[in-house]
mmCIF file of C-alpha atoms in Angstrom:
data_model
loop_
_atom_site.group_PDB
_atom_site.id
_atom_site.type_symbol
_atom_site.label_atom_id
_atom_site.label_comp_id
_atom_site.label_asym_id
_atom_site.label_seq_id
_atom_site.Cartn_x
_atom_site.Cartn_y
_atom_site.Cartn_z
ATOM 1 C CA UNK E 72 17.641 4.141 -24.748
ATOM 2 C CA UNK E 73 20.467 6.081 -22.505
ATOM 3 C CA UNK E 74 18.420 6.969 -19.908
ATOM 4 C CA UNK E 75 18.752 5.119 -16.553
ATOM 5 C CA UNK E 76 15.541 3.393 -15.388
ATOM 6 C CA UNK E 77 14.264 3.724 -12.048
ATOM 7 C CA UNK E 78 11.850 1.361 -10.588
ATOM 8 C CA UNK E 79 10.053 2.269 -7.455
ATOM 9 C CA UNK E 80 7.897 -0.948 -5.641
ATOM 10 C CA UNK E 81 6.524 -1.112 -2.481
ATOM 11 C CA UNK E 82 2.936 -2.741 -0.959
ATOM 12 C CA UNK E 83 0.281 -0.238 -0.999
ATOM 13 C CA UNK E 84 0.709 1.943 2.466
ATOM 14 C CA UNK E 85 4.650 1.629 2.394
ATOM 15 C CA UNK E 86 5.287 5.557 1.539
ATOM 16 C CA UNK E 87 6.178 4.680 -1.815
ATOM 17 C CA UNK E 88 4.143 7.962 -3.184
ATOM 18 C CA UNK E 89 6.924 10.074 -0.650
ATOM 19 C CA UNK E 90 10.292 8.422 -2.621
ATOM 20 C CA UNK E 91 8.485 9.044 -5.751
ATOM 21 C CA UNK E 92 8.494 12.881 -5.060
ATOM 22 C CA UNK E 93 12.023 11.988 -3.842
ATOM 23 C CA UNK E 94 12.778 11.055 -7.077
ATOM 24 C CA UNK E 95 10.592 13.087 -9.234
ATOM 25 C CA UNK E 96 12.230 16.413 -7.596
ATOM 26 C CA UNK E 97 15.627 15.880 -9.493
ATOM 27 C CA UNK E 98 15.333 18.187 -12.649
ATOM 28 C CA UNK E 99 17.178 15.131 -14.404
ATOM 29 C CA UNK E 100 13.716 12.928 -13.752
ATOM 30 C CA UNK E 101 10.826 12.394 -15.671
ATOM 31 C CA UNK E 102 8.850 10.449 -13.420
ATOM 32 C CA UNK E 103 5.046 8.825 -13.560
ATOM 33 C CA UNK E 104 2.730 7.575 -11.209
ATOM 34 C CA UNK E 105 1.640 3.592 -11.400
ATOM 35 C CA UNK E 106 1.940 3.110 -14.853
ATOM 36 C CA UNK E 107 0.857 -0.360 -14.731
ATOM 37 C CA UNK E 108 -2.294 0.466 -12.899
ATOM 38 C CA UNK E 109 -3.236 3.218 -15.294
ATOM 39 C CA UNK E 110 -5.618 3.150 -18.541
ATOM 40 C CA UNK E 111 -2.825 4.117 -21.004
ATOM 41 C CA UNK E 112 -0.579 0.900 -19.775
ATOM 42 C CA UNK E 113 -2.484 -1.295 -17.479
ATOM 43 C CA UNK E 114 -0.627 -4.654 -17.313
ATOM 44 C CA UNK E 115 1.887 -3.634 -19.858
ATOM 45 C CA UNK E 116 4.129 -5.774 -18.295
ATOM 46 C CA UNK E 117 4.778 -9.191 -16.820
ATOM 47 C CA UNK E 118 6.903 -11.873 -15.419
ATOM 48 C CA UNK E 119 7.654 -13.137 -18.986
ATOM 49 C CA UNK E 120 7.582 -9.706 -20.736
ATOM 50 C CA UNK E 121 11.089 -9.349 -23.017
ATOM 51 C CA UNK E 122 13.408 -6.744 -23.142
ATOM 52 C CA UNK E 123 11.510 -5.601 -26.443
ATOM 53 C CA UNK E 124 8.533 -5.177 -24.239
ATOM 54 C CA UNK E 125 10.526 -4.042 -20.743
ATOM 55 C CA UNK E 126 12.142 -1.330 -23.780
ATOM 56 C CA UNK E 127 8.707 -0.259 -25.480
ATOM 57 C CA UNK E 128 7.169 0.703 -21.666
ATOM 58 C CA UNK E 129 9.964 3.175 -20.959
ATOM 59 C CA UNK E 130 9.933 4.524 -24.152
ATOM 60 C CA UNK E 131 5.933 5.239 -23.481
ATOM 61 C CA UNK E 132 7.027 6.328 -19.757
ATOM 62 C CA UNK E 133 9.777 9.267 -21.452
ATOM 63 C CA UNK E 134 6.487 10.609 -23.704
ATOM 64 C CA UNK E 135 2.600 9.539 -22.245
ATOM 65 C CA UNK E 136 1.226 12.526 -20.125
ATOM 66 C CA UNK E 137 -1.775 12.198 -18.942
ATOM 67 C CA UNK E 138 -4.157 13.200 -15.414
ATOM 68 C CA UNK E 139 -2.779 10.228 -13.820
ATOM 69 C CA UNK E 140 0.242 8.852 -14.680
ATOM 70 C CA UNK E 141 1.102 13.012 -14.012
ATOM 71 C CA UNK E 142 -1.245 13.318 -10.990
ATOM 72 C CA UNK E 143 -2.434 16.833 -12.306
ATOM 73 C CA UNK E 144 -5.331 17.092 -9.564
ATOM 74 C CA UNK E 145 -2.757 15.673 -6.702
ATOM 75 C CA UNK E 146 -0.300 18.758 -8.027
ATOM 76 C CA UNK E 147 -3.616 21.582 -8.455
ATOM 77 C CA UNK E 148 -4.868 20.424 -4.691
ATOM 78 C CA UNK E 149 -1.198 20.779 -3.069
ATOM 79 C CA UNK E 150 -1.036 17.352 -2.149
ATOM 80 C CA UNK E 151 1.915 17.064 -4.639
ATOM 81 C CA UNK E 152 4.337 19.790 -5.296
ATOM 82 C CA UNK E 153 5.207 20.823 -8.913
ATOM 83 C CA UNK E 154 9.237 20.490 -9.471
ATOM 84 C CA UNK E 155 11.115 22.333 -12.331
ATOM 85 C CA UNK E 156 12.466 20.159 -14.943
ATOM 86 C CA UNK E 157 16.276 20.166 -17.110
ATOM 87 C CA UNK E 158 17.676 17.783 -19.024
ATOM 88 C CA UNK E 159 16.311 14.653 -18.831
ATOM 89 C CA UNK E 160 18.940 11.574 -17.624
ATOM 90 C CA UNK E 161 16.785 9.192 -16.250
ATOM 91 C CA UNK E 162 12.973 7.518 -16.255
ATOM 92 C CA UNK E 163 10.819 6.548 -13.296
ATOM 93 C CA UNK E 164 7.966 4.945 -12.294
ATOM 94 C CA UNK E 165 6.584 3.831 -8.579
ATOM 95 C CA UNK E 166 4.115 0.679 -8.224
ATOM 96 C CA UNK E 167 2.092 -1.101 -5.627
ATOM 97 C CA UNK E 168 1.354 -3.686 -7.471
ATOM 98 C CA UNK E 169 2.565 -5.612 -10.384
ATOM 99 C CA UNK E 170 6.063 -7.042 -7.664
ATOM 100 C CA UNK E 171 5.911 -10.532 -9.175
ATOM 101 C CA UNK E 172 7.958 -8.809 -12.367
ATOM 102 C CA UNK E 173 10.321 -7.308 -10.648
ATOM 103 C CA UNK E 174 12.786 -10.603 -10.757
ATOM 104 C CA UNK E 175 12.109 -10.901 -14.795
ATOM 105 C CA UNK E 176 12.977 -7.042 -15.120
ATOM 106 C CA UNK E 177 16.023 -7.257 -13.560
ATOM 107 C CA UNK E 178 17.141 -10.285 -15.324
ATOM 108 C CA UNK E 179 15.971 -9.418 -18.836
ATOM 109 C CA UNK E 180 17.216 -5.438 -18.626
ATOM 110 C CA UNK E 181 20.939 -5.097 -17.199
ATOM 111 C CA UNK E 182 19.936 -0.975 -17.079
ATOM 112 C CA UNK E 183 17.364 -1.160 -14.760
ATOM 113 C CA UNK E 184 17.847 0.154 -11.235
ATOM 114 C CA UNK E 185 14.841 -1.184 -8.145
ATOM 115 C CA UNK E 186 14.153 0.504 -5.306
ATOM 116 C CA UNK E 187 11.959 -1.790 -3.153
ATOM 117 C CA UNK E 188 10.094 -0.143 0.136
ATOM 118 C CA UNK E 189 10.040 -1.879 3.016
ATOM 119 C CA UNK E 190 7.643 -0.202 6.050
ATOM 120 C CA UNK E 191 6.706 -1.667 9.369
ATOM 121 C CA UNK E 192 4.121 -4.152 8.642
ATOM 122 C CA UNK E 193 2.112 -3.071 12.046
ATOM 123 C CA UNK E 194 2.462 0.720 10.523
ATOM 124 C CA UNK E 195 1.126 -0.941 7.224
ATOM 125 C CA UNK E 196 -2.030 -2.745 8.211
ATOM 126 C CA UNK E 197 -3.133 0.402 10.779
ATOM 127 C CA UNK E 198 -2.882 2.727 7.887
ATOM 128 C CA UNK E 199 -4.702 0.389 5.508
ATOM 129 C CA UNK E 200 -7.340 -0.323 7.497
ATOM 130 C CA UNK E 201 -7.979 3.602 8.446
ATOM 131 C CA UNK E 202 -7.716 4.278 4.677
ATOM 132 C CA UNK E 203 -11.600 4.466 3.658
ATOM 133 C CA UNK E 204 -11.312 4.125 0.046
ATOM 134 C CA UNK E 205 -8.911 1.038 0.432
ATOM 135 C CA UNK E 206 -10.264 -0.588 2.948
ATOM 136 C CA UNK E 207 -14.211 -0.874 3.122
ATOM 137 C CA UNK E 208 -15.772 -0.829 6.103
ATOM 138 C CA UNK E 209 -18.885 0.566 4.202
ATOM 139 C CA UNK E 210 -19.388 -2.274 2.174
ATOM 140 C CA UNK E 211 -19.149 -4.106 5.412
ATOM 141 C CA UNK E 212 -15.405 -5.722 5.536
ATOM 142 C CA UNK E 213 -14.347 -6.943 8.471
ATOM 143 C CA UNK E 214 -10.517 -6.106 9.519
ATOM 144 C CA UNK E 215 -10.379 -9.343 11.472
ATOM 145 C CA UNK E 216 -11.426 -11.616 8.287
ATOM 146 C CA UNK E 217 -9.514 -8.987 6.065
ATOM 147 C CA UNK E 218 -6.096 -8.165 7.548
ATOM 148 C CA UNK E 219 -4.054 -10.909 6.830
ATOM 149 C CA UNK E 220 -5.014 -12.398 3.042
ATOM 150 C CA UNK E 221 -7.037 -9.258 2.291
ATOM 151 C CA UNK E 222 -9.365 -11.586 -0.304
ATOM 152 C CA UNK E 223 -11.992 -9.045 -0.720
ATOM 153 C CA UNK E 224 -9.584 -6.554 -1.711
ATOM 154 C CA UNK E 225 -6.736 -8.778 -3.991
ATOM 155 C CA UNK E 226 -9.624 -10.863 -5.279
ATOM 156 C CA UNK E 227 -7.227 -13.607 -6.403
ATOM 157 C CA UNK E 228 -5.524 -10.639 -8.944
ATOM 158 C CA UNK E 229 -1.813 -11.833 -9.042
ATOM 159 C CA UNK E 230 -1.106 -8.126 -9.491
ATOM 160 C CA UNK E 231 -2.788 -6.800 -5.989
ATOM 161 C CA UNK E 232 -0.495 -7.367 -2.893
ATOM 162 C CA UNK E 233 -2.842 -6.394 0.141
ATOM 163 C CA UNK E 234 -2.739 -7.484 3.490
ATOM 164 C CA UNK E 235 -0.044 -9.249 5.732
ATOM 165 C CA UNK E 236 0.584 -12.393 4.006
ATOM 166 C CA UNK E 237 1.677 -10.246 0.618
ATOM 167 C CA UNK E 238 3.570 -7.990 3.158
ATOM 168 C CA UNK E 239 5.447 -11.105 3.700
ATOM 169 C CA UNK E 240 6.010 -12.676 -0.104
ATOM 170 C CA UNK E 241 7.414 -9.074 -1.043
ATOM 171 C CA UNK E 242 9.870 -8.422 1.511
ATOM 172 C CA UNK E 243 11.033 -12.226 1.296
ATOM 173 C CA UNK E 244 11.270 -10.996 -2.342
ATOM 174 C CA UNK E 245 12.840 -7.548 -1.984
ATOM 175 C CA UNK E 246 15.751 -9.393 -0.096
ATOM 176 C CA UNK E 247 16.041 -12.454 -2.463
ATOM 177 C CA UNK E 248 16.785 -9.512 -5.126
ATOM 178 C CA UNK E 249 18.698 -7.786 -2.789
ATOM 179 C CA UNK E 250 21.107 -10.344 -2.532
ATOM 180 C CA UNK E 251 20.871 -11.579 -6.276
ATOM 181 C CA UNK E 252 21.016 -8.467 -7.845
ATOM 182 C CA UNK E 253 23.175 -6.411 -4.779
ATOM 183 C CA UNK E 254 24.331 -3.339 -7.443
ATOM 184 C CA UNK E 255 20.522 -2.655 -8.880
ATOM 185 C CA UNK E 256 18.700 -3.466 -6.344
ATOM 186 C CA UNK E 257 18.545 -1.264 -3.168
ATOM 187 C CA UNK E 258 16.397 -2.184 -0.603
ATOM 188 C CA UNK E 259 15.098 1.019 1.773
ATOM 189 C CA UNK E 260 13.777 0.686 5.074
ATOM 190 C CA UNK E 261 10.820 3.219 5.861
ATOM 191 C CA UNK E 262 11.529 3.469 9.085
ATOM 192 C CA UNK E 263 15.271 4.695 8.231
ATOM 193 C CA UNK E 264 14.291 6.850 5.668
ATOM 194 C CA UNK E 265 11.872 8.817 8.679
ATOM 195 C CA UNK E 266 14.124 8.829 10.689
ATOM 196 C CA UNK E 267 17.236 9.650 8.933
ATOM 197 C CA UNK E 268 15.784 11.182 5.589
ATOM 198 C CA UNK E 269 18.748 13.422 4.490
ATOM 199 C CA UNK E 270 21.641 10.618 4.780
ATOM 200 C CA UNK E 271 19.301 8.062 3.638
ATOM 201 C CA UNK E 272 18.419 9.940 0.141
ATOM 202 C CA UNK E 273 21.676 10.647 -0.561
ATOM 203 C CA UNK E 274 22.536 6.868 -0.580
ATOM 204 C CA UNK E 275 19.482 6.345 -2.774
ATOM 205 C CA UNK E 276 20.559 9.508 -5.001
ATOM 206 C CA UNK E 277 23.821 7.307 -5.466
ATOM 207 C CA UNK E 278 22.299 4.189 -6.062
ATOM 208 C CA UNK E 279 20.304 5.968 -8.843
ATOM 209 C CA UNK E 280 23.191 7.883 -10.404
ATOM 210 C CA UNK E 281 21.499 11.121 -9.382
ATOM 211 C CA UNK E 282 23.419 14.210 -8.120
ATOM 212 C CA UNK E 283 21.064 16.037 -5.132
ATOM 213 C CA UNK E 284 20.143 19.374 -6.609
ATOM 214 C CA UNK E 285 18.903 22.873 -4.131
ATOM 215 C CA UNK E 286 15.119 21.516 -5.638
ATOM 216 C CA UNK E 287 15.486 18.565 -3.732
ATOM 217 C CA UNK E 288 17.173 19.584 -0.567
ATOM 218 C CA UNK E 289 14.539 22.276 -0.552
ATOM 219 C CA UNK E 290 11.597 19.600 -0.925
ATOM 220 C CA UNK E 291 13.097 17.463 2.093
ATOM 221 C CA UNK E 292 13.020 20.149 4.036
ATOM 222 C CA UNK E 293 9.744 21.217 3.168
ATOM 223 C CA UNK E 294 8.305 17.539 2.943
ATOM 224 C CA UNK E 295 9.057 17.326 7.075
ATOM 225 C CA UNK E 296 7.542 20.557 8.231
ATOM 226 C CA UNK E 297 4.477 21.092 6.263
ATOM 227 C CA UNK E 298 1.317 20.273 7.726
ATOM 228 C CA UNK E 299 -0.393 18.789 5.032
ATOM 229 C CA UNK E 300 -0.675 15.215 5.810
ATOM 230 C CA UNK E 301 -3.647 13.225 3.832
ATOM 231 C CA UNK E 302 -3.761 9.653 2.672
ATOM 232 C CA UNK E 303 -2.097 9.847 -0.237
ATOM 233 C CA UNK E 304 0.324 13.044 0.521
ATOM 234 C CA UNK E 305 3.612 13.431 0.404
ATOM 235 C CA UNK E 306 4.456 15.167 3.215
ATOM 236 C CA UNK E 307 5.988 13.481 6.755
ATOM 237 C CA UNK E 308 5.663 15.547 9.804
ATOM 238 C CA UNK E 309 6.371 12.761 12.196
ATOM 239 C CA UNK E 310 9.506 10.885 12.818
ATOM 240 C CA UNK E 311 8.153 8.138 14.567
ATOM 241 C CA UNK E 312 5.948 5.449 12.436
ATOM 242 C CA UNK E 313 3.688 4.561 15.420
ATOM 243 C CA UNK E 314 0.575 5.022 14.661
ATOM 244 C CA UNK E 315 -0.273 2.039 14.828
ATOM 245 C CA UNK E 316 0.330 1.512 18.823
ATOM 246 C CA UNK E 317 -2.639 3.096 19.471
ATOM 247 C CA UNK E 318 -4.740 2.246 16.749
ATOM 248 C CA UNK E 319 -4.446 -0.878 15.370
ATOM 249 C CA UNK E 320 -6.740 -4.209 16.857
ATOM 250 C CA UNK E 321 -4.126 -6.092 19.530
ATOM 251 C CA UNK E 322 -5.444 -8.845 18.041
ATOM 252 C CA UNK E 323 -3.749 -8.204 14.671
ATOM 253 C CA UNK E 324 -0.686 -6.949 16.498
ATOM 254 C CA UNK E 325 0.140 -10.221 18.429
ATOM 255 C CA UNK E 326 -0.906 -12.257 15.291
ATOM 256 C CA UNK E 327 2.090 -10.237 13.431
ATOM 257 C CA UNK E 328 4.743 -10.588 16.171
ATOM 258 C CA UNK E 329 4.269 -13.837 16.709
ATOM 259 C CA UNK E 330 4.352 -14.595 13.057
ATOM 260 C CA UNK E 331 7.758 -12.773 12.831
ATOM 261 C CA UNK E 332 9.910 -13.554 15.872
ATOM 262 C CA UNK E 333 12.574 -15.326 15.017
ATOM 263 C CA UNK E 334 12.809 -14.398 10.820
ATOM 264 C CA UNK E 335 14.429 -12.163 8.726
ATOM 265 C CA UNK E 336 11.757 -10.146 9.083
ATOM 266 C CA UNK E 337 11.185 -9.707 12.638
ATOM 267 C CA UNK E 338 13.408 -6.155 12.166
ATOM 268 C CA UNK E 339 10.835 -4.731 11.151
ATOM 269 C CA UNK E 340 8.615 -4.571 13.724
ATOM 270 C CA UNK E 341 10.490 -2.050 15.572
ATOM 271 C CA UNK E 342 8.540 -2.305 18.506
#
């Protein structure tokens, strides 16, 4: 194949559906939505899958349409914007789930390209836990017993990475491959890319091989100031990810800090 592959992983809540549009609004891009997750290619791949296998799912990813891998009632509600396609240079795909290949793709396909997501993980338990169809409280979960292993919602699935503890393993993971694998593996910091969105995609556009074209400038710009906000949107009106201060149990948020101080991770916090 001579397309480049782009990989987009992050846990669930980490605005990995936002640097998916990213992405998907080069003209060069044919993009889908959680391929492994969907019906067509559910666990297509896995930490032992070959290159035959790592070439056969791209191949499906350049042709399969369908509702979800496209997001066709995302793009007819507005939630997702519709972008204008040209000639097609590269293939991506964005994932919550299925990290644990992530180290067998890169070492089995020299072509492939990760971006890993890395948000707050105070900003990523509040917004799980306020997410009804995620996280729920109607069935009676309790954030307490749930926030850290989430075992009601990964139930044991080696593919589901919910809760604070698989916050953890994946961004001990994202910088393992960051350091192993430093020219296809870029790791991007939420928090940056809110803050700093412009600069920041143009190092990812880089990274990816991909030139910035007027469609995408115009969706940055667009992305910031529309007020159209939902749970799984695309759109970021807010600069600050802090949510969470006012929101989330204190409980959960001393827990997390105290877990953190003093590792790699504790930049995250960004208290």
């Amino acid at each position: 194949m001579n397309f480049t592959r782009i990989a987009i992983h992050g846990v669930p809540r980490s605005g990995t559906t936002w640097l998916g549009e990213i992405i998907n609004s080069s003209p060069n891009v044919v993009y889908k939505y959680q391929p492994l997750f969907s019906y067509e290619l559910k666990g297509f791949l896995n930490e032992a899958s070959s290159l035959i296998d790592i070439n056969s799912f791209f191949e499906k990813l350049l042709t399969l349409k369908s509702p979800f891998l496209d997001q066709l009632q995302a793009k007819a509600d507005g939630i997702i914007p519709v972008f204008a396609k040209a000639e097609i240079t590269h293939i991506a795909y964005k994932e919550v789930r299925y990290h644990h290949i992530l180290k067998n793709l890169l070492l089995k396909d020299s072509g492939v390209k990760i971006l890993g997501v890395v948000r707050n993980p105070l900003a990523v338990m509040n917004s799980w836990l306020e997410s009804p169809r995620e996280f729920r409280k109607d069935l009676g979960w309790s954030e307490e017993e749930e926030w850290r292993f989430a075992e009601k919602k990964n139930c044991n699935r080696t593919e589901e990475f919910y809760g604070f503890e698989k916050w953890k393993q994946v961004a001990y993971l994202f910088h393992e491959l960051e350091m192993l694998f430093p020219d296809r593996f870029l790791l991007v910091n939420y928090d940056n890319l809110l803050r700093d969105t412009q600069n920041q995609v143009t190092q990812i556009y880089m990274f990816c091989g991909l030139s910035l074209s007027p469609q995408t400038t115009e969706f940055l710009s667009t992305s910031r100031k529309m007020g159209k906000e939902t749970t799984y949107s695309v759109y970021r009106t807010k600069k600050k990810d802090d949510k969470w201060k006012s929101n989330l149990n204190q409980r959960i948020i001393t827990e997390i800090e105290k877990d953190l101080n003093g590792t790699k991770l504790e930049k995250y916090l960004m208290i």
